[in-house]
Amino acid sequence: MSSVQLWTLIFVGLSFALYIYIAYASRVSTTAGFYVAGGGIPAPANGAAIAADWMSAASFISMAGIIAFSGNGYAGSVYLMGWTGGYVLLAMLLAPYLRKFGKYTVPDFVGDRYSETARLIAVVCAIVVSFVYVAGQMSGVGVVFQRFLGVDTTVGVVIGMVIVFLYAVLGGMKGITWTQVAQYSVLIVAYLIPAIAISQKLTGIPVPQIGFGQIMDELNALQTDLGLSEYTGAFTQMNMLNMFLITAALMFGTAGLPHVIVRFYTAKSVRAARYSALWALFFIALLYLTAPAIGAFSKYNVLNSIPGTTIGDEPEWFRSWQDVGLITVNDLNGNGLIDVAGGMGEGFELMINNDIVVLATPEIAGLPAPIIGLVAAGGLAAALSTASGLLLVISSSVANDVYYKRINPQATEARQLMVGRIAMAAAIVVAGYLGINPPGFVAQVVALAFGLGAASFFPILVLGIFWKKCTAAGAAAGMVAGLGTTLAYQIWTIDIYGNSDGILGINEVSFGAIGMVINFIVTIVVSQFTPKPTPAMQQLVEDIRYPGRSELVAAHAAGALDEEILHGEHDPKDDA
């Protein structure tokens, strides 16, 4: 066993033991504890959990790579702009109002605000979005285990499945939340230490964000000398239309992700939900302001050491990643050297998988083995923290929104918890399969989920809060139209399923913004010609937008409002 594997095993073993202990100490026996941690998580802790839930394997493992290696840095910046901008939208437009509305899940809000039919459609949307998203997380787990512990990707994914099963099924949202606080601590330390060390080594400045600026001119010149476009060159890798649409899809998708939105239900109050958003933005910024620096440092180091190298004489770190198939060399011109003139990736002599950049950065920079092991543990923390949140969304959608609300309204809390845990266990198995057979690299798969979130949930949540006359039929039709067109377009255009260039060159990630517009249009048009919500529902929508709690809001939060008052129809529980 190498020193890198030994240190990886130590850090991964300690962190996994910590997660399982926290879950055991936080185990729950009520549905409120299982779904929303009893609504009693303090704002700073909730902010850290939100940050860990949101900063997935895509943010930790893949984002710096997609910024640096999938094109140039300018094109990759869409991920920074979209994911951070979307969080601001979520914090300002949705989170406080959804918390005030007072339900467990996004489908719960949709069912209460619109109708039971709309609830079931929202359940389907939540499950589709969550499974696409979780595929990227489990794939990231496999990448870490494959390289650092020398096990097969399948074995690595199975280990991740077992760990998530132990702490997510046992502790529910309460266990997941406190585990995610620990996971955020691990992942941010693992991300910042190498960034600071590499910045000091390359520039003499221990602040990555400042050191990053210092090497930009050198990196631009280096890329130009090698026949590549400038790192900061605008629209050299992606046209303006796709840049705009991808940024929009990621931004609005962030604000529509069910596993992030449910986090605000765990806050103690509406005020705590707002402060949770503030804390989360701070915790997120620590990583997101560092990612561009790591991407630039890695590319600078690679371009300074690999081009022109004789095949077979590459550095040890290069061969290590080559051995597991995440770096490939194809001597197209037969000169025995690695040439990057014209580009890197499919069709060129050198292809570096985007998912290895952060994980390989300490090795590329020659940092000691303990730091490499810590980064591996951080990558696993990022992947598992988001995976657990997504699996809880799937579990709650099945157990609360389908089983309890529609199939067995008389179910005891113990029965609901059992169904929820069974649903989560089944979801973990499906998630593991998707992780072993992902439809792309981590950030690409996750970006697809953001597009689906934008096309399905964002319009009906915003209109449900800010347009009191939005109807149930309009919301149902909008979700079907938005999700259906976006999913169909993604399957049609993504490389692994189809080979189409799409319409006007719009790629599979970009189309989420188009799907969102379709959802808005269909929802608004159908709402003009269908029965309006009851006066009580319209008043409730008005009341949740203003400070304080009216009697109507208080009664609704306590579950004291009759279904007929809200929707003009009988409560399906009365049939049981």
Coordinates of C-alpha atoms in Angstrom, one line a residue:
M1 CA 0.0 0.0 0.0
S2 CA 1.4 3.4 -1.0
S3 CA 1.6 6.3 1.4
V4 CA -1.2 8.1 -0.6
Q5 CA -3.5 5.1 -0.2
L6 CA -2.6 4.8 3.5
W7 CA -3.4 8.5 4.2
T8 CA -6.5 8.3 2.1
L9 CA -7.7 5.2 4.0
I10 CA -7.0 7.0 7.4
F11 CA -8.9 10.2 6.5
V12 CA -11.8 8.4 4.7
G13 CA -12.1 5.9 7.6
L14 CA -12.2 8.6 10.3
S15 CA -14.7 10.7 8.4
F16 CA -17.0 7.8 7.7
A17 CA -16.9 6.8 11.3
L18 CA -17.8 10.3 12.3
Y19 CA -20.7 10.4 9.9
I20 CA -22.2 7.2 11.2
Y21 CA -21.7 8.2 14.9
I22 CA -23.5 11.5 14.2
A23 CA -26.4 9.7 12.5
Y24 CA -26.7 7.2 15.4
A25 CA -26.7 10.0 18.0
S26 CA -29.3 11.9 15.9
R27 CA -31.7 9.0 15.1
V28 CA -35.3 9.9 14.9
S29 CA -38.7 8.3 15.6
T30 CA -41.1 10.9 14.2
T31 CA -42.0 12.0 10.6
A32 CA -41.2 15.6 11.5
G33 CA -37.7 14.6 12.6
F34 CA -37.2 12.3 9.6
Y35 CA -38.4 14.8 6.9
V36 CA -37.4 18.3 8.3
A37 CA -35.3 17.5 11.4
G38 CA -38.2 18.8 13.6
G39 CA -37.8 22.3 12.2
G40 CA -35.2 23.1 14.9
I41 CA -31.8 23.5 13.3
P42 CA -29.9 26.7 14.2
A43 CA -29.2 29.1 11.3
P44 CA -25.4 28.7 11.2
A45 CA -25.6 24.9 11.3
N46 CA -28.4 25.0 8.8
G47 CA -26.3 27.2 6.6
A48 CA -23.4 24.8 6.7
A49 CA -25.8 21.9 5.9
I50 CA -27.3 23.8 3.0
A51 CA -23.8 24.5 1.7
A52 CA -22.8 20.9 1.9
D53 CA -26.1 19.7 0.4
W54 CA -25.7 22.1 -2.5
M55 CA -21.9 21.9 -3.1
S56 CA -22.0 18.5 -4.5
A57 CA -19.4 16.3 -6.2
A58 CA -19.9 18.6 -9.2
S59 CA -18.7 21.6 -7.2
F60 CA -15.8 19.9 -5.4
I61 CA -14.6 17.3 -7.9
S62 CA -15.6 18.5 -11.3
M63 CA -16.2 22.3 -11.4
A64 CA -12.6 23.4 -11.4
G65 CA -11.9 20.8 -14.1
I66 CA -14.7 21.9 -16.4
I67 CA -13.6 25.5 -15.9
A68 CA -10.0 24.7 -16.8
F69 CA -10.0 21.7 -19.2
S70 CA -13.4 21.4 -21.0
G71 CA -12.7 24.6 -22.8
N72 CA -11.1 27.8 -21.7
G73 CA -11.7 29.5 -18.3
Y74 CA -14.1 32.1 -19.8
A75 CA -16.5 29.4 -21.1
G76 CA -16.3 27.5 -17.9
S77 CA -17.4 30.5 -15.9
V78 CA -21.0 29.8 -16.7
Y79 CA -21.0 27.3 -13.9
L80 CA -19.8 29.8 -11.4
M81 CA -22.2 32.5 -12.5
G82 CA -25.2 30.1 -12.8
W83 CA -24.8 28.2 -9.5
T84 CA -24.0 31.2 -7.3
G85 CA -26.6 33.5 -9.0
G86 CA -29.3 30.9 -8.6
Y87 CA -28.7 30.6 -4.9
V88 CA -29.4 34.4 -4.5
L89 CA -32.7 33.8 -6.4
L90 CA -33.6 30.9 -4.1
A91 CA -32.8 32.9 -1.0
M92 CA -34.7 36.0 -2.0
L93 CA -37.7 34.7 -4.1
L94 CA -38.6 31.3 -2.6
A95 CA -37.0 30.1 0.6
P96 CA -38.7 32.4 3.2
Y97 CA -42.1 32.1 1.7
L98 CA -42.0 28.3 1.4
R99 CA -40.9 28.1 5.0
K100 CA -43.8 30.3 6.0
F101 CA -46.2 28.1 4.0
G102 CA -45.0 25.3 6.3
K103 CA -44.9 21.9 4.5
Y104 CA -42.4 19.1 4.4
T105 CA -41.5 18.9 0.7
V106 CA -41.8 20.7 -2.6
P107 CA -44.6 18.3 -3.8
D108 CA -46.3 19.0 -0.4
F109 CA -46.3 22.8 -1.3
V110 CA -47.6 22.0 -4.8
G111 CA -50.3 19.8 -3.5
D112 CA -51.5 22.3 -0.9
R113 CA -51.2 25.3 -3.2
Y114 CA -52.7 23.7 -6.3
S115 CA -54.2 20.2 -6.2
E116 CA -53.6 16.5 -5.6
T117 CA -53.1 16.0 -9.3
A118 CA -50.4 18.6 -9.4
R119 CA -48.8 17.0 -6.3
L120 CA -48.4 13.7 -8.1
I121 CA -46.9 15.4 -11.2
A122 CA -44.5 17.2 -8.8
V123 CA -43.6 13.9 -7.2
V124 CA -42.6 12.6 -10.6
C125 CA -40.6 15.7 -11.4
A126 CA -38.8 15.5 -8.0
I127 CA -37.9 11.9 -8.5
V128 CA -36.6 12.5 -12.1
V129 CA -34.5 15.5 -11.1
S130 CA -33.2 13.8 -8.0
F131 CA -32.2 10.6 -9.7
V132 CA -30.4 12.4 -12.5
Y133 CA -28.6 14.5 -9.9
V134 CA -27.7 11.6 -7.7
A135 CA -26.1 9.8 -10.6
G136 CA -23.4 12.4 -10.7
Q137 CA -22.7 12.1 -7.0
M138 CA -22.3 8.3 -7.0
S139 CA -20.1 8.6 -10.1
G140 CA -17.9 11.0 -8.1
V141 CA -17.7 8.5 -5.3
G142 CA -16.5 5.8 -7.7
V143 CA -13.8 8.1 -9.2
V144 CA -12.3 8.8 -5.7
F145 CA -12.3 5.1 -4.6
Q146 CA -11.0 4.0 -8.0
R147 CA -7.9 6.2 -7.9
F148 CA -7.0 6.5 -4.3
L149 CA -7.9 3.2 -2.8
G150 CA -7.2 1.1 -5.9
V151 CA -10.7 -0.5 -6.0
D152 CA -13.0 -1.0 -9.0
T153 CA -15.4 1.8 -9.6
T154 CA -18.3 -0.6 -8.9
V155 CA -16.9 -1.5 -5.5
G156 CA -16.3 2.1 -4.7
V157 CA -19.9 3.0 -5.5
V158 CA -21.2 0.1 -3.4
I159 CA -19.2 1.3 -0.4
G160 CA -20.6 4.8 -0.8
M161 CA -24.1 3.3 -1.0
V162 CA -23.6 1.4 2.3
I163 CA -22.4 4.5 4.1
V164 CA -25.2 6.7 2.8
F165 CA -27.7 3.9 3.8
L166 CA -26.4 3.7 7.3
Y167 CA -26.6 7.4 8.2
A168 CA -29.5 8.6 5.9
V169 CA -31.9 5.7 6.7
L170 CA -31.2 5.8 10.4
G171 CA -31.2 9.5 11.1
G172 CA -33.5 10.9 8.4
M173 CA -33.2 14.7 7.9
K174 CA -32.0 15.3 11.4
G175 CA -29.1 12.8 11.0
I176 CA -28.4 14.0 7.5
T177 CA -28.3 17.7 8.6
W178 CA -25.8 17.2 11.4
T179 CA -23.8 14.8 9.2
Q180 CA -23.7 17.5 6.5
V181 CA -22.3 20.0 9.0
A182 CA -19.4 17.7 9.6
Q183 CA -19.1 17.0 5.8
Y184 CA -18.9 20.7 5.0
S185 CA -16.1 21.1 7.6
V186 CA -14.2 18.2 5.9
L187 CA -14.7 19.3 2.3
I188 CA -13.9 23.0 2.8
V189 CA -10.6 22.2 4.7
A190 CA -9.7 19.7 2.1
Y191 CA -10.4 22.3 -0.7
L192 CA -8.6 25.3 0.8
I193 CA -5.4 23.7 2.1
P194 CA -4.1 22.6 -1.3
A195 CA -5.3 25.8 -2.9
I196 CA -3.3 27.9 -0.4
A197 CA -0.2 25.6 -0.7
I198 CA -0.2 25.7 -4.5
S199 CA -0.8 29.5 -4.6
Q200 CA 2.2 29.9 -2.3
K201 CA 4.3 27.6 -4.3
L202 CA 3.5 29.1 -7.7
T203 CA 3.2 32.8 -6.9
G204 CA 4.6 33.3 -3.4
I205 CA 1.1 34.6 -2.4
P206 CA -0.8 32.3 0.1
V207 CA -4.2 33.8 -1.0
P208 CA -5.4 31.7 -4.0
Q209 CA -7.7 34.4 -5.3
I210 CA -4.8 36.9 -5.6
G211 CA -2.3 34.4 -6.8
F212 CA -4.8 33.3 -9.5
G213 CA -4.8 36.9 -10.9
Q214 CA -1.0 37.0 -11.0
I215 CA -0.6 34.0 -13.3
M216 CA -3.4 34.9 -15.8
D217 CA -1.0 36.6 -18.3
E218 CA 1.4 33.7 -18.1
L219 CA -1.4 31.2 -18.6
N220 CA -2.8 33.1 -21.6
A221 CA 0.7 33.3 -23.2
L222 CA 1.3 29.6 -22.5
Q223 CA -1.9 28.5 -24.1
T224 CA -1.3 30.8 -27.2
D225 CA 2.2 29.3 -27.6
L226 CA 0.8 25.8 -27.6
G227 CA -1.9 26.7 -30.3
L228 CA -4.8 27.0 -27.8
S229 CA -7.1 29.9 -27.4
E230 CA -6.4 32.3 -24.6
Y231 CA -7.6 31.1 -21.2
T232 CA -9.6 34.4 -20.7
G233 CA -10.7 34.7 -24.4
A234 CA -14.4 35.4 -24.7
F235 CA -16.7 33.1 -26.8
T236 CA -13.8 31.0 -28.2
Q237 CA -15.3 27.8 -26.9
M238 CA -19.0 28.6 -26.6
N239 CA -21.2 31.0 -28.4
M240 CA -23.1 33.8 -26.7
L241 CA -26.5 32.1 -27.0
N242 CA -25.4 28.9 -25.2
M243 CA -23.5 30.9 -22.6
F244 CA -26.6 32.9 -21.8
L245 CA -28.9 29.9 -21.8
I246 CA -26.6 27.7 -19.7
T247 CA -26.2 30.4 -17.1
A248 CA -29.9 30.9 -17.0
A249 CA -30.6 27.1 -16.8
L250 CA -28.2 26.7 -13.9
M251 CA -29.4 29.8 -12.1
F252 CA -33.1 29.0 -12.3
G253 CA -32.4 25.3 -11.8
T254 CA -30.6 26.1 -8.5
A255 CA -33.7 27.9 -7.3
G256 CA -35.9 25.0 -8.3
L257 CA -33.9 22.1 -6.8
P258 CA -36.2 20.2 -4.3
H259 CA -33.3 18.9 -2.1
V260 CA -32.0 22.4 -1.5
I261 CA -35.5 24.0 -1.0
V262 CA -36.4 21.4 1.7
R263 CA -33.4 22.6 3.7
F264 CA -35.3 25.8 4.6
Y265 CA -38.1 23.8 6.2
T266 CA -35.5 22.6 8.8
A267 CA -35.1 26.2 10.1
K268 CA -36.7 27.2 13.4
S269 CA -38.6 30.1 11.8
V270 CA -39.0 32.3 8.7
R271 CA -36.4 34.7 10.2
A272 CA -34.0 31.7 10.8
A273 CA -34.6 30.6 7.2
R274 CA -33.4 34.0 5.9
Y275 CA -30.3 33.8 8.2
S276 CA -29.7 30.3 7.1
A277 CA -29.5 31.6 3.5
L278 CA -27.0 34.2 4.6
W279 CA -24.8 31.7 6.3
A280 CA -25.0 29.3 3.4
L281 CA -24.0 32.0 0.9
F282 CA -20.9 32.7 3.1
F283 CA -19.9 29.0 3.3
I284 CA -20.5 28.5 -0.4
A285 CA -18.4 31.6 -1.3
L286 CA -15.4 30.1 0.4
L287 CA -15.3 27.3 -2.1
Y288 CA -16.7 29.1 -5.2
L289 CA -14.2 32.0 -5.0
T290 CA -11.4 29.4 -4.8
A291 CA -12.4 27.1 -7.6
P292 CA -11.3 29.3 -10.5
A293 CA -7.8 29.6 -8.9
I294 CA -7.5 25.8 -8.5
G295 CA -8.5 25.3 -12.2
A296 CA -6.0 27.9 -13.4
F297 CA -3.2 26.5 -11.2
S298 CA -3.8 23.0 -12.4
K299 CA -3.9 23.9 -16.1
Y300 CA -0.8 26.0 -15.7
N301 CA 1.1 23.1 -14.0
V302 CA -0.1 20.6 -16.7
L303 CA 0.8 22.9 -19.6
N304 CA 4.2 23.6 -18.1
S305 CA 5.1 19.9 -17.7
I306 CA 3.2 17.6 -20.1
P307 CA 3.3 19.0 -23.7
G308 CA 6.3 17.7 -25.5
T309 CA 6.9 14.9 -23.0
T310 CA 8.1 11.6 -24.5
I311 CA 5.3 9.0 -24.2
G312 CA 6.4 6.7 -21.3
D313 CA 8.3 9.4 -19.5
E314 CA 5.4 11.2 -18.0
P315 CA 5.4 12.1 -14.3
E316 CA 4.2 9.6 -11.7
W317 CA 0.9 11.4 -11.0
F318 CA 0.1 11.3 -14.7
R319 CA 0.7 7.5 -15.0
S320 CA -1.4 6.9 -11.9
W321 CA -4.5 8.6 -13.4
Q322 CA -3.7 7.0 -16.8
D323 CA -3.7 3.6 -15.2
V324 CA -7.4 4.0 -14.1
G325 CA -8.4 5.4 -17.5
L326 CA -9.0 9.0 -16.5
I327 CA -6.1 10.3 -18.6
T328 CA -5.6 9.0 -22.1
V329 CA -2.9 9.6 -24.7
N330 CA -3.3 8.9 -28.4
D331 CA -0.1 9.5 -30.4
L332 CA -2.0 10.7 -33.6
N333 CA 1.1 12.0 -35.4
G334 CA 3.3 9.1 -34.4
N335 CA 6.2 11.2 -33.2
G336 CA 6.3 9.6 -29.7
L337 CA 5.6 12.9 -28.0
I338 CA 2.5 14.3 -26.3
D339 CA 1.3 17.2 -28.4
V340 CA -1.6 19.5 -27.4
A341 CA -1.5 21.8 -30.4
G342 CA -5.1 22.6 -31.3
G343 CA -6.6 21.4 -28.1
M344 CA -7.2 18.6 -25.5
G345 CA -10.0 16.1 -25.2
E346 CA -11.8 13.8 -27.7
G347 CA -10.1 13.8 -31.0
F348 CA -6.8 15.2 -29.7
E349 CA -3.6 13.5 -28.4
L350 CA -4.2 14.3 -24.7
M351 CA -7.5 13.9 -22.8
I352 CA -7.8 14.7 -19.1
N353 CA -11.1 13.8 -17.5
N354 CA -12.6 16.9 -15.8
D355 CA -13.4 14.9 -12.7
I356 CA -9.8 14.4 -11.7
V357 CA -8.5 18.0 -11.6
V358 CA -9.2 18.9 -8.0
L359 CA -8.3 15.3 -6.8
A360 CA -5.1 15.4 -8.8
T361 CA -4.0 19.0 -8.1
P362 CA -2.0 18.1 -4.9
E363 CA -0.1 15.4 -6.8
I364 CA 0.5 17.7 -9.8
A365 CA 1.9 20.3 -7.4
G366 CA 4.0 17.8 -5.5
L367 CA 2.2 18.2 -2.2
P368 CA 2.7 15.6 0.6
A369 CA 0.6 12.4 0.8
P370 CA -1.5 13.5 3.8
I371 CA -2.9 16.5 1.8
I372 CA -3.7 14.1 -1.1
G373 CA -5.6 11.8 1.3
L374 CA -7.5 14.8 2.8
V375 CA -8.6 15.9 -0.6
A376 CA -9.9 12.4 -1.4
A377 CA -11.9 12.5 1.9
G378 CA -13.2 15.9 1.0
G379 CA -14.4 14.7 -2.4
L380 CA -16.3 11.8 -0.8
A381 CA -17.8 14.2 1.8
A382 CA -19.1 16.5 -1.0
A383 CA -20.6 13.6 -3.0
L384 CA -22.2 11.8 0.0
S385 CA -23.6 15.0 1.5
T386 CA -25.6 15.8 -1.6
A387 CA -26.5 12.2 -2.3
S388 CA -28.1 11.9 1.1
G389 CA -30.2 15.0 0.6
L390 CA -31.4 13.8 -2.8
L391 CA -32.3 10.4 -1.5
L392 CA -34.4 12.0 1.3
V393 CA -36.3 13.9 -1.4
I394 CA -37.1 10.7 -3.2
S395 CA -38.0 9.0 0.1
S396 CA -40.3 11.8 1.3
S397 CA -41.9 12.1 -2.1
V398 CA -42.9 8.4 -2.0
A399 CA -43.7 8.0 1.7
N400 CA -45.3 11.4 2.4
D401 CA -46.7 12.6 -0.9
V402 CA -47.8 9.3 -2.4
Y403 CA -48.3 6.7 0.4
Y404 CA -49.6 8.9 3.2
K405 CA -51.4 11.6 1.2
R406 CA -53.0 9.3 -1.4
I407 CA -52.8 5.6 -0.5
N408 CA -53.1 5.3 3.3
P409 CA -54.1 8.6 5.0
Q410 CA -54.6 6.7 8.3
A411 CA -51.0 5.4 8.4
T412 CA -49.3 5.7 11.8
E413 CA -46.0 7.6 12.1
A414 CA -44.2 4.3 12.5
R415 CA -45.7 3.0 9.3
Q416 CA -44.8 6.2 7.4
L417 CA -41.3 6.0 8.7
M418 CA -41.0 2.4 7.6
V419 CA -42.3 3.2 4.1
G420 CA -39.9 6.2 3.9
R421 CA -36.9 4.1 4.9
I422 CA -37.8 1.3 2.4
A423 CA -38.2 3.9 -0.3
M424 CA -34.8 5.4 0.6
A425 CA -33.1 2.0 0.5
A426 CA -34.6 1.3 -2.9
A427 CA -33.5 4.7 -4.2
I428 CA -30.0 4.0 -3.0
V429 CA -29.9 0.9 -5.1
V430 CA -31.1 2.8 -8.2
A431 CA -28.6 5.6 -7.4
G432 CA -25.8 3.1 -7.2
Y433 CA -26.6 1.7 -10.6
L434 CA -26.7 5.2 -12.2
G435 CA -23.4 6.0 -10.5
I436 CA -21.8 2.9 -12.1
N437 CA -23.3 3.7 -15.5
P438 CA -23.4 7.6 -15.6
P439 CA -24.5 9.4 -18.8
G440 CA -21.5 11.8 -18.6
F441 CA -18.9 13.3 -16.3
V442 CA -20.0 14.5 -12.9
A443 CA -20.6 18.2 -13.7
Q444 CA -22.3 17.4 -17.0
V445 CA -24.8 15.0 -15.3
V446 CA -25.5 17.5 -12.5
A447 CA -26.0 20.3 -15.0
L448 CA -28.7 18.2 -16.7
A449 CA -30.5 18.0 -13.3
F450 CA -30.4 21.7 -12.9
G451 CA -31.9 22.1 -16.4
L452 CA -34.7 19.8 -15.4
G453 CA -35.2 21.7 -12.1
A454 CA -35.5 25.0 -13.9
A455 CA -38.0 23.6 -16.4
S456 CA -40.2 21.8 -13.9
F457 CA -40.3 23.5 -10.5
F458 CA -39.1 27.1 -10.7
P459 CA -42.1 28.6 -12.6
I460 CA -44.8 26.9 -10.6
L461 CA -43.1 27.8 -7.3
V462 CA -42.6 31.5 -8.2
L463 CA -46.2 31.8 -9.7
G464 CA -47.6 29.9 -6.7
I465 CA -46.2 32.5 -4.4
F466 CA -46.5 35.7 -6.4
W467 CA -49.5 35.2 -8.6
K468 CA -52.6 34.3 -6.5
K469 CA -54.7 33.4 -9.5
C470 CA -52.4 30.7 -10.8
T471 CA -54.5 27.7 -11.2
A472 CA -54.1 24.0 -10.4
A473 CA -54.7 23.0 -14.1
G474 CA -52.2 25.6 -15.2
A475 CA -49.5 24.4 -12.8
A476 CA -50.0 20.7 -13.8
A477 CA -49.9 21.5 -17.5
G478 CA -46.8 23.7 -17.1
M479 CA -44.8 21.1 -15.2
V480 CA -45.7 18.4 -17.8
A481 CA -44.8 20.6 -20.7
G482 CA -41.6 22.0 -19.1
L483 CA -40.2 18.6 -17.9
G484 CA -41.3 16.7 -20.9
T485 CA -39.8 18.9 -23.5
T486 CA -36.6 19.4 -21.6
L487 CA -36.1 15.7 -20.9
A488 CA -36.9 14.7 -24.5
Y489 CA -34.4 17.3 -25.8
Q490 CA -31.6 16.2 -23.4
I491 CA -32.0 12.6 -24.5
W492 CA -32.0 13.6 -28.1
T493 CA -28.8 15.7 -27.9
I494 CA -26.6 14.3 -25.1
D495 CA -23.7 12.3 -26.6
I496 CA -24.3 9.0 -24.8
Y497 CA -27.9 8.7 -26.1
G498 CA -28.0 10.7 -29.4
N499 CA -25.7 12.6 -31.7
S500 CA -27.8 15.5 -32.7
D501 CA -26.5 19.1 -32.7
G502 CA -29.9 20.2 -31.5
I503 CA -31.9 23.3 -32.6
L504 CA -29.8 26.3 -33.5
G505 CA -26.8 24.6 -31.8
I506 CA -28.5 24.8 -28.3
N507 CA -26.9 22.1 -26.2
E508 CA -28.6 19.7 -23.7
V509 CA -27.7 21.8 -20.7
S510 CA -28.8 25.1 -22.2
F511 CA -32.3 23.8 -23.1
G512 CA -33.4 23.9 -19.4
A513 CA -33.9 27.6 -19.8
I514 CA -36.1 27.1 -22.8
G515 CA -38.1 24.5 -21.0
M516 CA -38.6 26.9 -18.1
V517 CA -40.0 29.5 -20.5
I518 CA -42.3 26.9 -22.0
N519 CA -43.5 26.1 -18.5
F520 CA -44.2 29.7 -17.7
I521 CA -46.1 30.3 -20.9
V522 CA -48.2 27.1 -20.6
T523 CA -49.0 27.7 -16.9
I524 CA -50.1 31.3 -17.5
V525 CA -52.1 30.6 -20.6
V526 CA -53.9 27.6 -19.1
S527 CA -54.6 29.6 -15.9
Q528 CA -56.5 32.1 -17.9
F529 CA -59.1 29.6 -19.0
T530 CA -59.4 27.3 -15.9
P531 CA -61.2 27.8 -12.6
K532 CA -59.4 30.2 -10.2
P533 CA -58.3 29.2 -6.7
T534 CA -60.7 29.6 -3.9
P535 CA -60.9 33.0 -2.1
A536 CA -59.3 31.4 1.0
M537 CA -56.3 30.1 -1.1
Q538 CA -55.9 33.5 -2.8
Q539 CA -55.9 35.2 0.6
L540 CA -53.4 32.7 2.0
V541 CA -51.0 33.4 -0.9
E542 CA -51.3 37.1 -0.2
D543 CA -50.6 36.6 3.5
I544 CA -47.5 34.5 3.2
R545 CA -45.8 37.4 1.3
Y546 CA -46.1 39.8 4.2
P547 CA -44.2 40.0 7.6
G548 CA -45.9 38.4 10.5
R549 CA -48.4 35.5 10.6
S550 CA -52.1 36.2 9.9
E551 CA -54.7 33.9 11.5
L552 CA -55.1 32.2 8.1
V553 CA -51.3 31.4 7.8
A554 CA -51.2 30.2 11.4
A555 CA -54.2 27.9 10.9
H556 CA -52.8 26.5 7.7
A557 CA -49.4 25.8 9.3
A558 CA -51.1 24.0 12.1
G559 CA -53.2 21.9 9.6
A560 CA -56.4 23.4 10.9
L561 CA -57.9 24.5 7.6
D562 CA -60.4 22.2 5.9
E563 CA -59.5 21.0 2.4
E564 CA -62.8 22.3 1.0
I565 CA -62.0 25.8 2.2
L566 CA -58.7 25.8 0.4
H567 CA -59.5 24.0 -2.7
G568 CA -63.3 23.9 -2.9
E569 CA -63.2 20.1 -2.8
H570 CA -63.4 17.4 -0.1
D571 CA -60.3 16.0 1.7
P572 CA -59.3 12.6 0.3
K573 CA -58.6 11.6 3.9
D574 CA -62.4 11.7 4.5
D575 CA -62.7 8.7 2.1
A576 CA -60.5 6.5 4.2

